[in-house]
PDB file of C-alpha atoms in Angstrom:
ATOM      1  CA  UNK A   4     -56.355 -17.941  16.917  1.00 46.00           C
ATOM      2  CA  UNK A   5     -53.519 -16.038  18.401  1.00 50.00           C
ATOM      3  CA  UNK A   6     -51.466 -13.289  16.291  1.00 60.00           C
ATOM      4  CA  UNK A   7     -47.876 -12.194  15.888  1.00 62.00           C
ATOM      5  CA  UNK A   8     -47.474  -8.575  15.238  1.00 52.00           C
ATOM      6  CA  UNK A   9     -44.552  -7.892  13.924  1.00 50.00           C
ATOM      7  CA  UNK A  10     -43.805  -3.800  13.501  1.00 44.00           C
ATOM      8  CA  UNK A  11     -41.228  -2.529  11.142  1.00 43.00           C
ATOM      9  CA  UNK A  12     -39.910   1.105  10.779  1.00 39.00           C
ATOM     10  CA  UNK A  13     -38.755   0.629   7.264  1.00 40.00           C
ATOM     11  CA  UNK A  14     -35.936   3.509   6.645  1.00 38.00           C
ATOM     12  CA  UNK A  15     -36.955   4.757   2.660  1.00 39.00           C
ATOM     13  CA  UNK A  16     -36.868   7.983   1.461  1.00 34.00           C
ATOM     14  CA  UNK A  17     -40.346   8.901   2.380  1.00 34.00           C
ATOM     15  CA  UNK A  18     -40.035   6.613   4.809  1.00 37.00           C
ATOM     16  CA  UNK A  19     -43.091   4.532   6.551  1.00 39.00           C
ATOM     17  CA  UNK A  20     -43.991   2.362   9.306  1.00 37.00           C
ATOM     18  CA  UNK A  21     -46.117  -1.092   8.320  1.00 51.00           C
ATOM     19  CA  UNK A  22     -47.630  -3.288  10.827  1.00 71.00           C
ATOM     20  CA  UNK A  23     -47.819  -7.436  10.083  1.00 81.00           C
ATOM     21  CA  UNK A  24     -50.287  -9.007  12.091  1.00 84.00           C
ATOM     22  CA  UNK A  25     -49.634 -13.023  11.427  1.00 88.00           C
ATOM     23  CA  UNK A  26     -50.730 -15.867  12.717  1.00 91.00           C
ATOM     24  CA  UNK A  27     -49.174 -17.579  15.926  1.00 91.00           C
ATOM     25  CA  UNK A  28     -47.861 -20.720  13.216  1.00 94.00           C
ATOM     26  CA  UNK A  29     -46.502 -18.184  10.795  1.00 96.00           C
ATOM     27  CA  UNK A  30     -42.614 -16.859  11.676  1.00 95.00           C
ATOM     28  CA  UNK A  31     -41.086 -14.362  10.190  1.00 96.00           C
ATOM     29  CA  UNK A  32     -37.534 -14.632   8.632  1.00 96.00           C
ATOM     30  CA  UNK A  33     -35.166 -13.185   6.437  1.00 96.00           C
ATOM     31  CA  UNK A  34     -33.529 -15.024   3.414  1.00 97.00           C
ATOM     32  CA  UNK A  35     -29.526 -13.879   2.525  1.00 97.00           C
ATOM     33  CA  UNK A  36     -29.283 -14.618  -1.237  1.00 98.00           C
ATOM     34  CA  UNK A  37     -25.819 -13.675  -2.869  1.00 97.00           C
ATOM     35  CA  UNK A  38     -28.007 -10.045  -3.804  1.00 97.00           C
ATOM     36  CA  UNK A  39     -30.853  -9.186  -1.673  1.00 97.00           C
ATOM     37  CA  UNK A  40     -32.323  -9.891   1.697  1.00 97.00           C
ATOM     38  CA  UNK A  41     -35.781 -11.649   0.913  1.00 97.00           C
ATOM     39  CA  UNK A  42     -38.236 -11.034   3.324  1.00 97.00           C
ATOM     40  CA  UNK A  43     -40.808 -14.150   4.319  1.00 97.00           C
ATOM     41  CA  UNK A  44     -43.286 -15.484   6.791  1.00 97.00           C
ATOM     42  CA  UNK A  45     -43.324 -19.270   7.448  1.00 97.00           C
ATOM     43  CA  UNK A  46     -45.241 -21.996   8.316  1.00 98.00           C
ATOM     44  CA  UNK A  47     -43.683 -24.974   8.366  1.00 97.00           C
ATOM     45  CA  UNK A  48     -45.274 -27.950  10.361  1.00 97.00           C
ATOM     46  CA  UNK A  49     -43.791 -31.134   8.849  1.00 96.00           C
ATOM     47  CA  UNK A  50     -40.522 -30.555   6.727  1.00 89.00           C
ATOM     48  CA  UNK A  51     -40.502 -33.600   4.683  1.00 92.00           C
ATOM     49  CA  UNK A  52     -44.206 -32.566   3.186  1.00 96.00           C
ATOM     50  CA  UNK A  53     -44.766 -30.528  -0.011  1.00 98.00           C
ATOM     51  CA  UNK A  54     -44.433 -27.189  -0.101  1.00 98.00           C
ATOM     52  CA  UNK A  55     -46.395 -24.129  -1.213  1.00 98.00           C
ATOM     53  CA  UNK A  56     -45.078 -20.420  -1.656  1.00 98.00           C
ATOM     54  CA  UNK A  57     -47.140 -17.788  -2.516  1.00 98.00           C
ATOM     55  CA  UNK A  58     -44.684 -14.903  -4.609  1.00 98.00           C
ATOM     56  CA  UNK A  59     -46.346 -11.535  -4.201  1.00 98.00           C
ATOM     57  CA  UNK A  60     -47.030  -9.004  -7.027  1.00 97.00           C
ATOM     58  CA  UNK A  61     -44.842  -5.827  -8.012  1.00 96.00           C
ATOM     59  CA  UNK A  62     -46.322  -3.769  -4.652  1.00 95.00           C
ATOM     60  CA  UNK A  63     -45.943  -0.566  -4.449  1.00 92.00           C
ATOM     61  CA  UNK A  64     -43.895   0.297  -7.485  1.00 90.00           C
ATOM     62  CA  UNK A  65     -45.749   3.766  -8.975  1.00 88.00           C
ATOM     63  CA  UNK A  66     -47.203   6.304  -7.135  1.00 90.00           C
ATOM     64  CA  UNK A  67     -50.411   7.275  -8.523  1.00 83.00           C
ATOM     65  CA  UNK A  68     -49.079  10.036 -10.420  1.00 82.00           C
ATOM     66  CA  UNK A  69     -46.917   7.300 -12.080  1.00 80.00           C
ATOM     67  CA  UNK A  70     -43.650   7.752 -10.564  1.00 88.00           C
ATOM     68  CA  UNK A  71     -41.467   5.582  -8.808  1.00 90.00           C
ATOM     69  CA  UNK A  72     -41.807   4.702  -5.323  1.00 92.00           C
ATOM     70  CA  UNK A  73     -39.769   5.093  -2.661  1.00 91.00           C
ATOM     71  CA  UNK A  74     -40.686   2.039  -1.052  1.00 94.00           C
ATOM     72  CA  UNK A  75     -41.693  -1.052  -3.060  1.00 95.00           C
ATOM     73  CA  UNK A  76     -43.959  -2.527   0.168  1.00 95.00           C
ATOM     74  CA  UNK A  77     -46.936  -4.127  -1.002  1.00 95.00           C
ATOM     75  CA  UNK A  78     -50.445  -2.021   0.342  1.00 92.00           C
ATOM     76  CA  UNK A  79     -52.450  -4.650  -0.776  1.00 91.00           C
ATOM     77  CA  UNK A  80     -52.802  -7.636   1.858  1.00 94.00           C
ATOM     78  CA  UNK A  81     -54.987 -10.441  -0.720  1.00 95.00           C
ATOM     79  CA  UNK A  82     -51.807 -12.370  -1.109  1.00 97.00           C
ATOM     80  CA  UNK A  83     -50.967 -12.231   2.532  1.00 96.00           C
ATOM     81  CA  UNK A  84     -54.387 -13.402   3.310  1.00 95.00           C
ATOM     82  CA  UNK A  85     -54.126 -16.013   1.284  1.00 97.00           C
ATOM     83  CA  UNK A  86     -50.530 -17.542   2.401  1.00 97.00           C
ATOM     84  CA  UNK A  87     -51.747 -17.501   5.833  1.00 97.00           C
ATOM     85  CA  UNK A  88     -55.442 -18.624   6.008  1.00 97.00           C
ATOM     86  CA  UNK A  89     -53.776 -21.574   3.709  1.00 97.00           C
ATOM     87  CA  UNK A  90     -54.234 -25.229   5.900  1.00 96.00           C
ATOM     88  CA  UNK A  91     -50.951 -26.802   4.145  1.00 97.00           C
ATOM     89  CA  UNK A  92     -48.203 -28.051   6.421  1.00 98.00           C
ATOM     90  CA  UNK A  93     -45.887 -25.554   4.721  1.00 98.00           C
ATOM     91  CA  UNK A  94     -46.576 -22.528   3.840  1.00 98.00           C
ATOM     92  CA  UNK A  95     -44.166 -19.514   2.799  1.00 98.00           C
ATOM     93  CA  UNK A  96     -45.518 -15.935   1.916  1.00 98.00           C
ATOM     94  CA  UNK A  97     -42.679 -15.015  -0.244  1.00 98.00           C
ATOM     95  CA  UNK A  98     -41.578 -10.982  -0.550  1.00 98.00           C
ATOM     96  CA  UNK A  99     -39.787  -9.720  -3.599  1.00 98.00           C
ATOM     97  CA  UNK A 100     -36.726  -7.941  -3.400  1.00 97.00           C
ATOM     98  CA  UNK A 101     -36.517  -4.594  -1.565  1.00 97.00           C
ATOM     99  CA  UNK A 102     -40.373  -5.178  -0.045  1.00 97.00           C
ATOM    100  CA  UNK A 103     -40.579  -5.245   3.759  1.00 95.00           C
ATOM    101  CA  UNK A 104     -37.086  -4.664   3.874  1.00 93.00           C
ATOM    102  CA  UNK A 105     -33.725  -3.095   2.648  1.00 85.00           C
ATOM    103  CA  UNK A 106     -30.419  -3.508   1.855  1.00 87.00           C
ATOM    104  CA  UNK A 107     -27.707  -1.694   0.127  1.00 88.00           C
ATOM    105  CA  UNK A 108     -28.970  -3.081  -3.343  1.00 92.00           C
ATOM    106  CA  UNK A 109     -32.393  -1.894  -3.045  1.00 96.00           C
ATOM    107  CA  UNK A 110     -32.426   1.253  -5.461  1.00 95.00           C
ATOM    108  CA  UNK A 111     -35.498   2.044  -7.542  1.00 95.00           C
ATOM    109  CA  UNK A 112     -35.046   0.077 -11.106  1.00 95.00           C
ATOM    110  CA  UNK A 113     -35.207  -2.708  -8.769  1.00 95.00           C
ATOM    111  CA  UNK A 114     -39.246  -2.704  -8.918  1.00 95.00           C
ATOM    112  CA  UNK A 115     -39.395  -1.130 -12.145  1.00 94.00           C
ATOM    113  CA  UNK A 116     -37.542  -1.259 -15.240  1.00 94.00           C
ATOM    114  CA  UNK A 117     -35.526  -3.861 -13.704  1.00 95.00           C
ATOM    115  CA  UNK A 118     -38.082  -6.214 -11.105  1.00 95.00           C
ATOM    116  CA  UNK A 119     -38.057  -9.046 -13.740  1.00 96.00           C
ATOM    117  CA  UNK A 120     -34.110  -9.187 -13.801  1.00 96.00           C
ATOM    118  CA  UNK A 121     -31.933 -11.832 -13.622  1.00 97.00           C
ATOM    119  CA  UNK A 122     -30.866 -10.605 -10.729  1.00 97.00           C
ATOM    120  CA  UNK A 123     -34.149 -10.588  -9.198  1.00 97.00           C
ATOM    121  CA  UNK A 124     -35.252 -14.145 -10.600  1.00 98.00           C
ATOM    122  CA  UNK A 125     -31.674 -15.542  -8.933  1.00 98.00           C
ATOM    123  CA  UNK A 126     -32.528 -13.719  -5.951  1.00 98.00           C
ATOM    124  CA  UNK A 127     -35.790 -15.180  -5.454  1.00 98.00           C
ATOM    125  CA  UNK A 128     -34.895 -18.628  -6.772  1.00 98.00           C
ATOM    126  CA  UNK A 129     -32.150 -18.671  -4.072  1.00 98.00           C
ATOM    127  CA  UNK A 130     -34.367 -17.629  -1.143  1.00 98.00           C
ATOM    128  CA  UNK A 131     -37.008 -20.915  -2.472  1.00 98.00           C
ATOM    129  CA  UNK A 132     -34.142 -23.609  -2.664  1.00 98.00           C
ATOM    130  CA  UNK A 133     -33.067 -22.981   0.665  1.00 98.00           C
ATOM    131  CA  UNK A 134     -36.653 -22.815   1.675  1.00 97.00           C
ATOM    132  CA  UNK A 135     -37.657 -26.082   0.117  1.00 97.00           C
ATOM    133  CA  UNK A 136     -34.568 -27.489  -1.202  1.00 96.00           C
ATOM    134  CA  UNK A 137     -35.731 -30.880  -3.729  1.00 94.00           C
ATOM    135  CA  UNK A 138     -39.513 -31.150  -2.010  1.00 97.00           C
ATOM    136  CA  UNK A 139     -42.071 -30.862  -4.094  1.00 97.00           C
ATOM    137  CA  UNK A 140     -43.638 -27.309  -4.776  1.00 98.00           C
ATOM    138  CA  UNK A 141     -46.254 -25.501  -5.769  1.00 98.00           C
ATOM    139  CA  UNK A 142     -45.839 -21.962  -6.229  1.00 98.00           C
ATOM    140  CA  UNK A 143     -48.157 -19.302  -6.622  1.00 98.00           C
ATOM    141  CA  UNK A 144     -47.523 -16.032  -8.274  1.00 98.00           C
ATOM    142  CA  UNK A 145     -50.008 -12.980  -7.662  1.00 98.00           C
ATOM    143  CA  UNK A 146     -49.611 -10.418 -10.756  1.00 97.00           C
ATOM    144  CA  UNK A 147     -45.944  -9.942 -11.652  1.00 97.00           C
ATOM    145  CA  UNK A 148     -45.155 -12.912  -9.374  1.00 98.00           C
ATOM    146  CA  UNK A 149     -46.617 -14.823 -12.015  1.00 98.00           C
ATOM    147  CA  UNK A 150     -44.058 -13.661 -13.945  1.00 98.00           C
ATOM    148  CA  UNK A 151     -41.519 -14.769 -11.429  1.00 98.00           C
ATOM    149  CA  UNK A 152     -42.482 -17.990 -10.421  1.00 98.00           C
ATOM    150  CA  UNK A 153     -42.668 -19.048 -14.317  1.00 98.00           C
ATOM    151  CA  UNK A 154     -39.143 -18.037 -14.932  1.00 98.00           C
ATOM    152  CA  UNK A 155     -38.242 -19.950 -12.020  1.00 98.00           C
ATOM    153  CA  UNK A 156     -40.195 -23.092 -12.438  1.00 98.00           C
ATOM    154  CA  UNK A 157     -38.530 -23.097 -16.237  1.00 98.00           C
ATOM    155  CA  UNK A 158     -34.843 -22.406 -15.302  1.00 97.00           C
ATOM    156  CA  UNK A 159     -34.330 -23.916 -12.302  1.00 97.00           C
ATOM    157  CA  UNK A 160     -34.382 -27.849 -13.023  1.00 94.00           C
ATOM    158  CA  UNK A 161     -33.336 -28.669  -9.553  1.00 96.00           C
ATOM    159  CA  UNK A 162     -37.094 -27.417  -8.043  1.00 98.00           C
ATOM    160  CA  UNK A 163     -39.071 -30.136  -7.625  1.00 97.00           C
ATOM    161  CA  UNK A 164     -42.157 -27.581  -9.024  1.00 98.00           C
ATOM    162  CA  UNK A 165     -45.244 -29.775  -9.289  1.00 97.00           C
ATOM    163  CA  UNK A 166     -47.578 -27.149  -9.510  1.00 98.00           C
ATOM    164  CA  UNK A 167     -47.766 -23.511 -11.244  1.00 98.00           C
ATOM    165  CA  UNK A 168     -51.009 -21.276  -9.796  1.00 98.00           C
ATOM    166  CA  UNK A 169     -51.224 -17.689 -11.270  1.00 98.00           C
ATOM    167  CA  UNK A 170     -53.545 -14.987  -9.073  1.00 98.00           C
ATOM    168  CA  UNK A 171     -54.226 -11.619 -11.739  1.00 98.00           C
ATOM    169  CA  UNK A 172     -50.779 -12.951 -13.402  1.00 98.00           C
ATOM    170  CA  UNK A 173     -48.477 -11.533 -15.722  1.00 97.00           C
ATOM    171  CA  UNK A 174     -47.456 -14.116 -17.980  1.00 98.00           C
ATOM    172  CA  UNK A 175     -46.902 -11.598 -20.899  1.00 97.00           C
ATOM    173  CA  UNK A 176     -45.388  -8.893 -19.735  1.00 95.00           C
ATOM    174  CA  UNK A 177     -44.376  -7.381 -23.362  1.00 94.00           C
ATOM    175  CA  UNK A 178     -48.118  -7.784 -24.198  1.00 95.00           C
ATOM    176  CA  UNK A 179     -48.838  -6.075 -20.717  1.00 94.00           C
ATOM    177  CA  UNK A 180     -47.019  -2.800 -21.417  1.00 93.00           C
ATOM    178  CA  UNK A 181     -48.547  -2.598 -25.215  1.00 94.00           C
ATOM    179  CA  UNK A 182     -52.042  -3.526 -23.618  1.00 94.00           C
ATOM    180  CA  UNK A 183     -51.057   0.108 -21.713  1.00 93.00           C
ATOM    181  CA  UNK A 184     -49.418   1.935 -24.127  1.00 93.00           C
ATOM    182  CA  UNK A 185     -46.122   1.669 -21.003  1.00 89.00           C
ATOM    183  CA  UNK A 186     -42.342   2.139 -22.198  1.00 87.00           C
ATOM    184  CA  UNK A 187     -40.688  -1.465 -22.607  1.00 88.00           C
ATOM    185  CA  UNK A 188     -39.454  -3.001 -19.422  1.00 89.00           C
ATOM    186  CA  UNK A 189     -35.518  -3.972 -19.439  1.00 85.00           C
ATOM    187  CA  UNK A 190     -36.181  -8.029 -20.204  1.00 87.00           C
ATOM    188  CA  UNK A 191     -33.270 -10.191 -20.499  1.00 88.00           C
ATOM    189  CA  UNK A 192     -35.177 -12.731 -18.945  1.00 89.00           C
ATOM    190  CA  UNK A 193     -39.085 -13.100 -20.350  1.00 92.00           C
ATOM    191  CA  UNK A 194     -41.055 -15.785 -19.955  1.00 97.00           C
ATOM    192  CA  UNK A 195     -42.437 -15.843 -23.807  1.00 96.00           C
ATOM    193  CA  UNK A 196     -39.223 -16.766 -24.805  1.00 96.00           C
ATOM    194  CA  UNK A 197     -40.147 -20.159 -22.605  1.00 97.00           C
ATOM    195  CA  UNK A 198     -43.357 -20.943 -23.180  1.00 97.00           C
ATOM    196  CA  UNK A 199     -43.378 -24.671 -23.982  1.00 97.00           C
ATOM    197  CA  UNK A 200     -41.769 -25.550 -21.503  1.00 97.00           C
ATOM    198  CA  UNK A 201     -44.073 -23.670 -19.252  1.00 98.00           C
ATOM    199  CA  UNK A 202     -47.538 -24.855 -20.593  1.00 97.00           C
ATOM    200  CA  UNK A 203     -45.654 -28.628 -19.642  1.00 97.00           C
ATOM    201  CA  UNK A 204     -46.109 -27.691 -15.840  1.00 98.00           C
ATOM    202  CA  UNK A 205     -49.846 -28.538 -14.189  1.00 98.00           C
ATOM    203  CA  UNK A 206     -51.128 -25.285 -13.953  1.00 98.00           C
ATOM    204  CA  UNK A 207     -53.810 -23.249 -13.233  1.00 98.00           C
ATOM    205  CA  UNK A 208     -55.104 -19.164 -13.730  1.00 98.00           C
ATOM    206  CA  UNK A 209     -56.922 -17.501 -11.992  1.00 98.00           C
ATOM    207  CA  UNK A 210     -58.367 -14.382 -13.678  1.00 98.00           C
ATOM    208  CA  UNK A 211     -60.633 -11.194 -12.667  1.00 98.00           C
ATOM    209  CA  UNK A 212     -63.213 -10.641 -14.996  1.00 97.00           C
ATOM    210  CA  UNK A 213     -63.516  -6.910 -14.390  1.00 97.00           C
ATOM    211  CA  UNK A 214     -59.342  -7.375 -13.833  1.00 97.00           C
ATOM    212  CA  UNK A 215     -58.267  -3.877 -16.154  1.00 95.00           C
ATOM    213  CA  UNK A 216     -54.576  -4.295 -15.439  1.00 95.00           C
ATOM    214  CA  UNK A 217     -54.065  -7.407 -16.629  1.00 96.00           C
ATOM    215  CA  UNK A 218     -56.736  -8.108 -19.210  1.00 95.00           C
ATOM    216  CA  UNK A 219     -58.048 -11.713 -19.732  1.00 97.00           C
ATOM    217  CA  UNK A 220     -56.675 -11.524 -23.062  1.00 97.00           C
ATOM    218  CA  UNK A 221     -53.131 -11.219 -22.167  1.00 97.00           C
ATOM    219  CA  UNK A 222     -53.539 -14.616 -20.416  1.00 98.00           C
ATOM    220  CA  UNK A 223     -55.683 -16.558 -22.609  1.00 98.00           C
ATOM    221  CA  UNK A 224     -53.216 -15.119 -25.638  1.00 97.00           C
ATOM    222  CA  UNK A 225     -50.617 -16.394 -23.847  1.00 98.00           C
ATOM    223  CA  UNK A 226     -51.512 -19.611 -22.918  1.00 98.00           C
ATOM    224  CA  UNK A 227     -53.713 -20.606 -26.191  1.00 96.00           C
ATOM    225  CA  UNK A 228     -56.253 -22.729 -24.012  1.00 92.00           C
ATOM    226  CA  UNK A 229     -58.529 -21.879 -22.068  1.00 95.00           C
ATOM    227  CA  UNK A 230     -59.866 -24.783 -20.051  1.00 96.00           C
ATOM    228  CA  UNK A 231     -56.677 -23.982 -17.879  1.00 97.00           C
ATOM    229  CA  UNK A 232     -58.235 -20.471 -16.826  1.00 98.00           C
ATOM    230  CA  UNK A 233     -60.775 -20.215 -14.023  1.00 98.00           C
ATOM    231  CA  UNK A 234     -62.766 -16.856 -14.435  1.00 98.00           C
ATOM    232  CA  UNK A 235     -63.319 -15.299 -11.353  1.00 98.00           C
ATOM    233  CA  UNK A 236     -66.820 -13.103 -12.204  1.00 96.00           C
ATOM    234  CA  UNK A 237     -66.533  -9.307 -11.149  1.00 96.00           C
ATOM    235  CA  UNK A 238     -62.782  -9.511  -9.567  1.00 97.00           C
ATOM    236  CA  UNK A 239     -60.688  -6.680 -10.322  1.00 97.00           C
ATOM    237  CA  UNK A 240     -56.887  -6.606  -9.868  1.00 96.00           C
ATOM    238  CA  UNK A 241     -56.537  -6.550  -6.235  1.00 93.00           C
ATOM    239  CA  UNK A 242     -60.257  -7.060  -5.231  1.00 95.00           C
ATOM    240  CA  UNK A 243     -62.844  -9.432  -5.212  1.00 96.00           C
ATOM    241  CA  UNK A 244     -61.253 -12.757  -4.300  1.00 96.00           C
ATOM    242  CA  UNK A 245     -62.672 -13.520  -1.374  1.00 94.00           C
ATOM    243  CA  UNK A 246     -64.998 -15.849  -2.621  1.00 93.00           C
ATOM    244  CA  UNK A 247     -62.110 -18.454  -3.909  1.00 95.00           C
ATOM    245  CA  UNK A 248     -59.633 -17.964  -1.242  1.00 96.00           C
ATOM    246  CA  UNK A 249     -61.192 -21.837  -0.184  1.00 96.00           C
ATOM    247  CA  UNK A 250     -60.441 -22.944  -3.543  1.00 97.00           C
ATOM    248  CA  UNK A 251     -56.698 -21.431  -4.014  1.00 96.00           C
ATOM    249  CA  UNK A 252     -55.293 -22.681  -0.463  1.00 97.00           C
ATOM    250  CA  UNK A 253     -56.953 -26.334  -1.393  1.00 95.00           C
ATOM    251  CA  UNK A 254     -54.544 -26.312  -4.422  1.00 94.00           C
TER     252      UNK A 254
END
């Protein structure tokens, strides 16, 4: 199959160069909301069929001493993978704000205190209605974009969202930063605070048994049942998915 390679120089403090091999069917775009540019890649082969958008995780937020980044770019390329090995007509791998790109907005509480804001859920919302306007959706949120898609699928009434799929989510993220003993994250927006409404949605989670940033607890907690939960055996955070890829892109 032939590739696009796209190659950014992405001007951060620090700054870094990335290299996006995609394939040839996959396009790469930029979304204007009313706040941030949203980077995406696309695949869209027959507009009036559903649509599926894989939201990607928090990235690069901490260093590993735990300080902020300087550049939110995700290192990790599962979710990537995923969006573009995925056979749907349309498919969207979906950035979060300030990843793969910048504009003048992009300042560090952006992926950290602040990446669940409702800035950030607006943001992302508007980048997915003008991606699939009223078709029917399915979105699937890898770690924190768990978070993300939730809020959206619970606020926004004019999604068509048929379909919730969590990857390592973060459906709790209060119970995520006690689970770490982590400072509070600025949450005017958390999806506890709409949980019925969420457990309405089809729905399913996907979660690493040997996952020790977000511990199958946290999920199960938060969703009370676990017969929507598929346990993926010795799959850590950001490895050891492989083997279900198959079973995620036939959702």
């Amino acid at each position: 199959m032939k590739k696009n390679i796209y190659l950014w120089l992405l001007f951060f403090a620090g700054g870094c160069q990335n290299t996006i091999v995609s394939p040839d069917n996959f396009h790469y775009r930029e979304i204007n909301t009313s706040t941030f540019k949203i980077a995406c890649w696309q695949k869209i082969s027959n507009a009036n069929a559903p649509y599926k958008i894989y939201i990607e995780g928090d990235g690069y937020s901490f260093r590993g001493d735990g300080s902020v980044s300087s550049n939110p770019t995700p290192r990790s390329t599962m979710l990537r993978e995923l969006a573009f090995g995925d056979y749907h007509d349309n498919v969207i791998y979906l950035a979060r704000p300030c990843q793969y790109t910048k504009d003048k907005l992009c300042t560090p509480n952006f992926w950290s205190d602040d990446r669940f804001s409702p800035t950030v859920i607006q943001a992302e919302y508007e980048a997915i209605k003008k991606i699939a306007g009223q078709h029917s959706l399915t979105l699937v949120g890898f770690s924190g974009g768990a978070q993300i898609a939730g809020l959206i699928a619970v606020k926004y009434n004019d999604l068509n969202v048929r379909q919730l799929v969590t990857i390592a989510g973060n459906l709790d993220v209060n119970a995520w930063t006690d689970y770490h003993n982590l400072p509070s994250l600025n949450l005017p927006l958390n999806l506890v605070d709409y949980r019925e409404q969420y457990l309405n949605f089809n729905q399913i989670h996907y979660v690493g048994t040997k996952d020790d940033n977000i511990a199958a607890e946290i999920t199960e907690n938060f969703l009370g049942d676990k017969t929507k939960i598929k346990y993926i055996k010795n799959a850590t955070h950001n490895k050891g998915w492989q083997n279900v890829y198959n079973e995620i892109q036939k959702q």
